[in-house]
Amino acid sequence: DTGVSQNPRHKITKRGQNVTFRCDPISEHNRLYWYRQTLGQGPEFLTYFQNEAQLEKSRLLSDRFSAERPKGSFSTLEIQRTEQGDSAMYLCASSLGMSSYNSPLHFGNGTRLTVT
Amino acid sequence: TQLLEQSPQFLSIQEGENLTVYCNSSSVFSSLQWYRQEPGEGPVLLVTVVTGGEVKKLKRLTFQFGDARKDSSLHITAAQPGDTGLYLCAGGRSNTGNQFYFGTGTSLTVIP
């Protein structure tokens, strides 16, 4: 168990550019979540996958955001035409189990995005 | 809109003091999890409670789930500098799919 891995750890981009983040979950975990967190606040849910299927998307996930998990393993989160308000920590988490509401979430260390 | 409100938002105490963090909602949750997060890292699970009225202890930490499963508390006895961090509660609801709702967070600083 090598834990959840996220890359890159930090990304600085100019407004209007596109960025893509990658998440490698714990290998046997079937669920994968993306959250966004601003400094000192709790994570906000963005989207969730069960295997390769994207089952839920938050209204926070505008049409500039897209997430994929093509083979049910790693996932990517792309933000197009970045805005300064997109600056945040993007966290990925994975979990295992049939009863999702009490399965622990295992988080990566996040990708910190700064849009200048 | 945050479904879970935590209080206090910030807490700074001396080493050895006791403290309680509250997590409140008007909604019922199937489970309640507590996480601790350190700067530059992801949250790490401390405990999961699923039964109304349930109390769990983890060394100097005591977690309680409210009888109505709408609220929870975290009590730390004899706080140590290593307890410093952002404490997050997260509610899981079995009838809304698979997302967890995180609280607003409590930033704890324990001064040596």
Short mmCIF file of C-alpha atoms in Angstrom, two decimals:
data_model
loop_
_atom_site.label_atom_id
_atom_site.label_comp_id
_atom_site.label_asym_id
_atom_site.label_seq_id
_atom_site.Cartn_x
_atom_site.Cartn_y
_atom_site.Cartn_z
CA ASP A 1 0.00 0.00 0.00
CA THR A 2 1.81 3.08 -1.24
CA GLY A 3 -1.04 5.44 -0.51
CA VAL A 4 -2.78 7.91 -2.80
CA SER A 5 -0.37 9.80 -5.04
CA GLN A 6 -1.08 13.16 -6.66
CA ASN A 7 0.98 15.00 -9.25
CA PRO A 8 2.14 17.66 -9.51
CA ARG A 9 2.33 18.87 -5.89
CA HIS A 10 2.34 22.48 -6.98
CA LYS A 11 1.23 24.19 -10.17
CA ILE A 12 1.50 27.87 -11.00
CA THR A 13 -0.26 28.96 -14.15
CA LYS A 14 -1.40 32.14 -15.83
CA ARG A 15 -5.05 33.00 -16.10
CA GLY A 16 -6.58 31.47 -19.20
CA GLN A 17 -4.24 28.48 -19.42
CA ASN A 18 -5.36 24.87 -19.11
CA VAL A 19 -4.04 22.60 -16.37
CA THR A 20 -4.30 18.86 -15.71
CA PHE A 21 -3.76 17.04 -12.44
CA ARG A 22 -3.27 13.32 -11.94
CA CYS A 23 -4.31 11.06 -9.07
CA ASP A 24 -3.18 7.47 -8.53
CA PRO A 25 -5.41 5.87 -5.89
CA ILE A 26 -4.63 2.89 -3.68
CA SER A 27 -4.59 0.03 -6.17
CA GLU A 28 -7.50 -2.05 -4.92
CA HIS A 29 -9.79 0.90 -4.20
CA ASN A 30 -12.81 1.11 -6.49
CA ARG A 31 -13.95 4.61 -5.50
CA LEU A 32 -12.16 7.83 -6.28
CA TYR A 33 -13.12 11.33 -5.20
CA TRP A 34 -11.95 14.84 -6.10
CA TYR A 35 -12.29 17.67 -3.59
CA ARG A 36 -11.26 21.33 -3.60
CA GLN A 37 -10.02 23.03 -0.47
CA THR A 38 -9.20 26.66 0.24
CA LEU A 39 -6.94 27.69 3.10
CA GLY A 40 -8.34 26.84 6.53
CA GLN A 41 -11.62 25.52 5.16
CA GLY A 42 -13.06 22.05 4.81
CA PRO A 43 -12.81 20.20 1.48
CA GLU A 44 -15.66 20.75 -0.98
CA PHE A 45 -16.86 17.79 -3.02
CA LEU A 46 -16.29 18.05 -6.77
CA THR A 47 -16.88 14.63 -8.27
CA TYR A 48 -16.82 10.90 -7.59
CA PHE A 49 -16.04 7.75 -9.59
CA GLN A 50 -16.91 4.16 -8.93
CA ASN A 51 -14.46 2.22 -11.06
CA GLU A 52 -14.47 4.06 -14.42
CA ALA A 53 -17.98 5.50 -14.09
CA GLN A 54 -18.37 9.12 -12.98
CA LEU A 55 -21.44 8.82 -10.75
CA GLU A 56 -21.76 12.27 -9.19
CA LYS A 57 -20.73 15.81 -10.02
CA SER A 58 -21.10 18.85 -7.82
CA ARG A 59 -22.60 22.05 -9.19
CA LEU A 60 -19.18 23.50 -8.28
CA LEU A 61 -17.81 21.55 -11.24
CA SER A 62 -18.45 24.06 -14.02
CA ASP A 63 -18.11 23.22 -17.69
CA ARG A 64 -14.47 24.31 -17.50
CA PHE A 65 -13.76 21.32 -15.27
CA SER A 66 -13.62 17.74 -16.51
CA ALA A 67 -12.53 14.56 -14.78
CA GLU A 68 -11.83 11.12 -16.15
CA ARG A 69 -10.91 7.71 -14.84
CA PRO A 70 -10.51 5.80 -18.12
CA LYS A 71 -9.52 2.37 -16.86
CA GLY A 72 -10.85 2.53 -13.35
CA SER A 73 -7.38 3.15 -11.99
CA PHE A 74 -5.75 6.61 -12.13
CA SER A 75 -7.81 9.74 -12.64
CA THR A 76 -7.19 13.14 -14.20
CA LEU A 77 -8.82 16.48 -13.42
CA GLU A 78 -8.53 19.15 -16.11
CA ILE A 79 -9.37 22.80 -15.69
CA GLN A 80 -9.71 24.81 -18.90
CA ARG A 81 -9.31 28.59 -19.17
CA THR A 82 -8.22 28.89 -15.53
CA GLU A 83 -9.44 31.81 -13.46
CA GLN A 84 -7.91 33.29 -10.30
CA GLY A 85 -10.83 31.89 -8.33
CA ASP A 86 -9.64 28.39 -9.24
CA SER A 87 -6.62 28.83 -6.96
CA ALA A 88 -6.96 26.17 -4.27
CA MET A 89 -5.69 22.81 -3.10
CA TYR A 90 -7.15 19.97 -5.17
CA LEU A 91 -7.40 16.78 -3.15
CA CYS A 92 -7.94 13.26 -4.39
CA ALA A 93 -9.19 10.46 -2.15
CA SER A 94 -9.97 6.80 -2.65
CA SER A 95 -11.94 4.23 -0.72
CA LEU A 96 -12.99 0.60 -0.81
CA GLY A 97 -16.16 -1.16 0.20
CA MET A 98 -19.80 -1.64 -0.56
CA SER A 99 -21.08 0.67 2.20
CA SER A 100 -19.58 3.89 1.00
CA TYR A 101 -21.00 6.12 3.70
CA ASN A 102 -18.79 4.64 6.41
CA SER A 103 -15.75 3.64 4.36
CA PRO A 104 -12.73 5.74 5.27
CA LEU A 105 -11.39 8.13 2.67
CA HIS A 106 -7.66 7.90 2.01
CA PHE A 107 -6.39 11.25 0.79
CA GLY A 108 -3.39 12.21 -1.24
CA ASN A 109 -1.33 15.26 -0.31
CA GLY A 110 -3.03 17.35 -2.95
CA THR A 111 -2.06 19.59 -5.83
CA ARG A 112 -1.82 23.26 -4.92
CA LEU A 113 -2.89 25.42 -7.86
CA THR A 114 -2.02 29.09 -8.06
CA VAL A 115 -3.50 31.08 -10.92
CA THR A 116 -1.76 34.41 -11.52
CA THR B 1 -23.81 25.91 1.67
CA GLN B 2 -22.04 23.96 4.43
CA LEU B 3 -24.18 21.19 5.86
CA LEU B 4 -21.83 20.78 8.82
CA GLU B 5 -20.77 23.71 10.97
CA GLN B 6 -17.81 23.34 13.26
CA SER B 7 -17.03 25.45 16.31
CA PRO B 8 -14.83 27.02 17.25
CA GLN B 9 -13.20 27.90 13.94
CA PHE B 10 -9.89 28.69 15.62
CA LEU B 11 -8.55 27.51 18.98
CA SER B 12 -5.23 28.32 20.60
CA ILE B 13 -4.48 26.68 23.95
CA GLN B 14 -1.59 25.89 26.26
CA GLU B 15 -0.12 22.42 26.44
CA GLY B 16 -1.94 20.33 29.04
CA GLU B 17 -5.33 22.00 28.67
CA ASN B 18 -8.50 20.20 27.62
CA LEU B 19 -10.67 21.21 24.68
CA THR B 20 -13.84 20.27 22.83
CA VAL B 21 -14.64 20.78 19.17
CA TYR B 22 -18.24 20.66 17.98
CA CYS B 23 -19.71 19.58 14.65
CA ASN B 24 -23.37 20.46 14.14
CA SER B 25 -25.96 20.03 11.41
CA SER B 26 -29.70 20.15 10.94
CA SER B 27 -29.41 17.03 8.77
CA VAL B 28 -29.21 13.40 9.81
CA PHE B 29 -26.11 11.45 8.79
CA SER B 30 -25.58 7.71 8.45
CA SER B 31 -22.03 8.09 9.70
CA LEU B 32 -19.70 10.75 10.97
CA GLN B 33 -15.96 10.74 10.47
CA TRP B 34 -13.28 12.91 12.04
CA TYR B 35 -10.07 13.74 10.21
CA ARG B 36 -6.95 15.69 11.12
CA GLN B 37 -5.01 17.59 8.51
CA GLU B 38 -1.52 19.07 8.79
CA PRO B 39 -0.24 21.85 6.52
CA GLY B 40 0.64 20.65 3.02
CA GLU B 41 -0.88 17.22 3.57
CA GLY B 42 -4.21 15.54 2.98
CA PRO B 43 -6.66 14.80 5.82
CA VAL B 44 -6.04 11.61 7.78
CA LEU B 45 -8.92 9.64 9.28
CA LEU B 46 -9.10 9.53 13.08
CA VAL B 47 -12.40 7.73 13.68
CA THR B 48 -15.77 6.73 12.22
CA VAL B 49 -18.96 6.65 14.30
CA VAL B 50 -22.18 5.19 12.95
CA THR B 51 -24.59 4.67 15.85
CA GLY B 52 -26.49 7.48 17.59
CA GLY B 53 -25.01 8.05 21.04
CA GLU B 54 -21.84 6.15 20.18
CA VAL B 55 -18.67 7.11 22.04
CA LYS B 56 -15.21 6.14 20.84
CA LYS B 57 -11.89 6.77 22.51
CA LEU B 58 -8.54 7.03 20.80
CA LYS B 59 -5.87 7.59 23.48
CA ARG B 60 -6.51 11.18 24.69
CA LEU B 61 -9.24 11.81 22.09
CA THR B 62 -12.92 11.07 22.80
CA PHE B 63 -15.47 11.19 19.99
CA GLN B 64 -19.23 11.22 20.44
CA PHE B 65 -22.03 10.94 17.90
CA GLY B 66 -25.25 12.66 18.91
CA ASP B 67 -28.31 10.56 19.69
CA ALA B 68 -30.15 11.98 16.67
CA ARG B 69 -27.06 11.56 14.43
CA LYS B 70 -27.05 15.27 13.59
CA ASP B 71 -24.03 16.34 15.62
CA SER B 72 -20.74 15.15 17.00
CA SER B 73 -18.02 16.29 19.37
CA LEU B 74 -14.32 15.71 19.75
CA HIS B 75 -12.76 16.12 23.18
CA ILE B 76 -9.00 16.20 23.68
CA THR B 77 -7.58 15.71 27.14
CA ALA B 78 -4.21 17.19 28.11
CA ALA B 79 -3.48 18.61 24.66
CA GLN B 80 0.05 18.32 23.32
CA PRO B 81 1.84 20.32 20.60
CA GLY B 82 1.58 17.28 18.34
CA ASP B 83 -2.21 17.69 18.38
CA THR B 84 -1.85 20.93 16.39
CA GLY B 85 -3.69 20.78 13.08
CA LEU B 86 -6.96 21.29 11.24
CA TYR B 87 -9.72 19.04 12.56
CA LEU B 88 -12.47 18.17 10.10
CA CYS B 89 -15.72 16.34 10.60
CA ALA B 90 -17.35 14.66 7.61
CA GLY B 91 -20.86 13.28 7.39
CA GLY B 92 -21.82 10.40 5.15
CA ARG B 93 -25.38 9.87 3.96
CA SER B 94 -26.36 6.52 2.49
CA ASN B 95 -29.34 7.97 0.60
CA THR B 96 -27.40 10.56 -1.39
CA GLY B 97 -24.99 8.37 -3.20
CA ASN B 98 -21.43 8.47 -2.23
CA GLN B 99 -20.30 11.94 -1.32
CA PHE B 100 -19.15 13.02 2.10
CA TYR B 101 -19.98 16.45 3.41
CA PHE B 102 -17.08 18.05 5.21
CA GLY B 103 -17.41 20.56 8.02
CA THR B 104 -15.97 24.05 8.04
CA GLY B 105 -12.92 22.93 10.04
CA THR B 106 -11.36 23.81 13.41
CA SER B 107 -7.77 24.99 13.41
CA LEU B 108 -6.11 23.97 16.68
CA THR B 109 -2.78 25.33 17.91
CA VAL B 110 -1.27 23.87 21.08
CA ILE B 111 1.41 26.11 22.54
CA PRO B 112 4.27 24.36 24.36
#
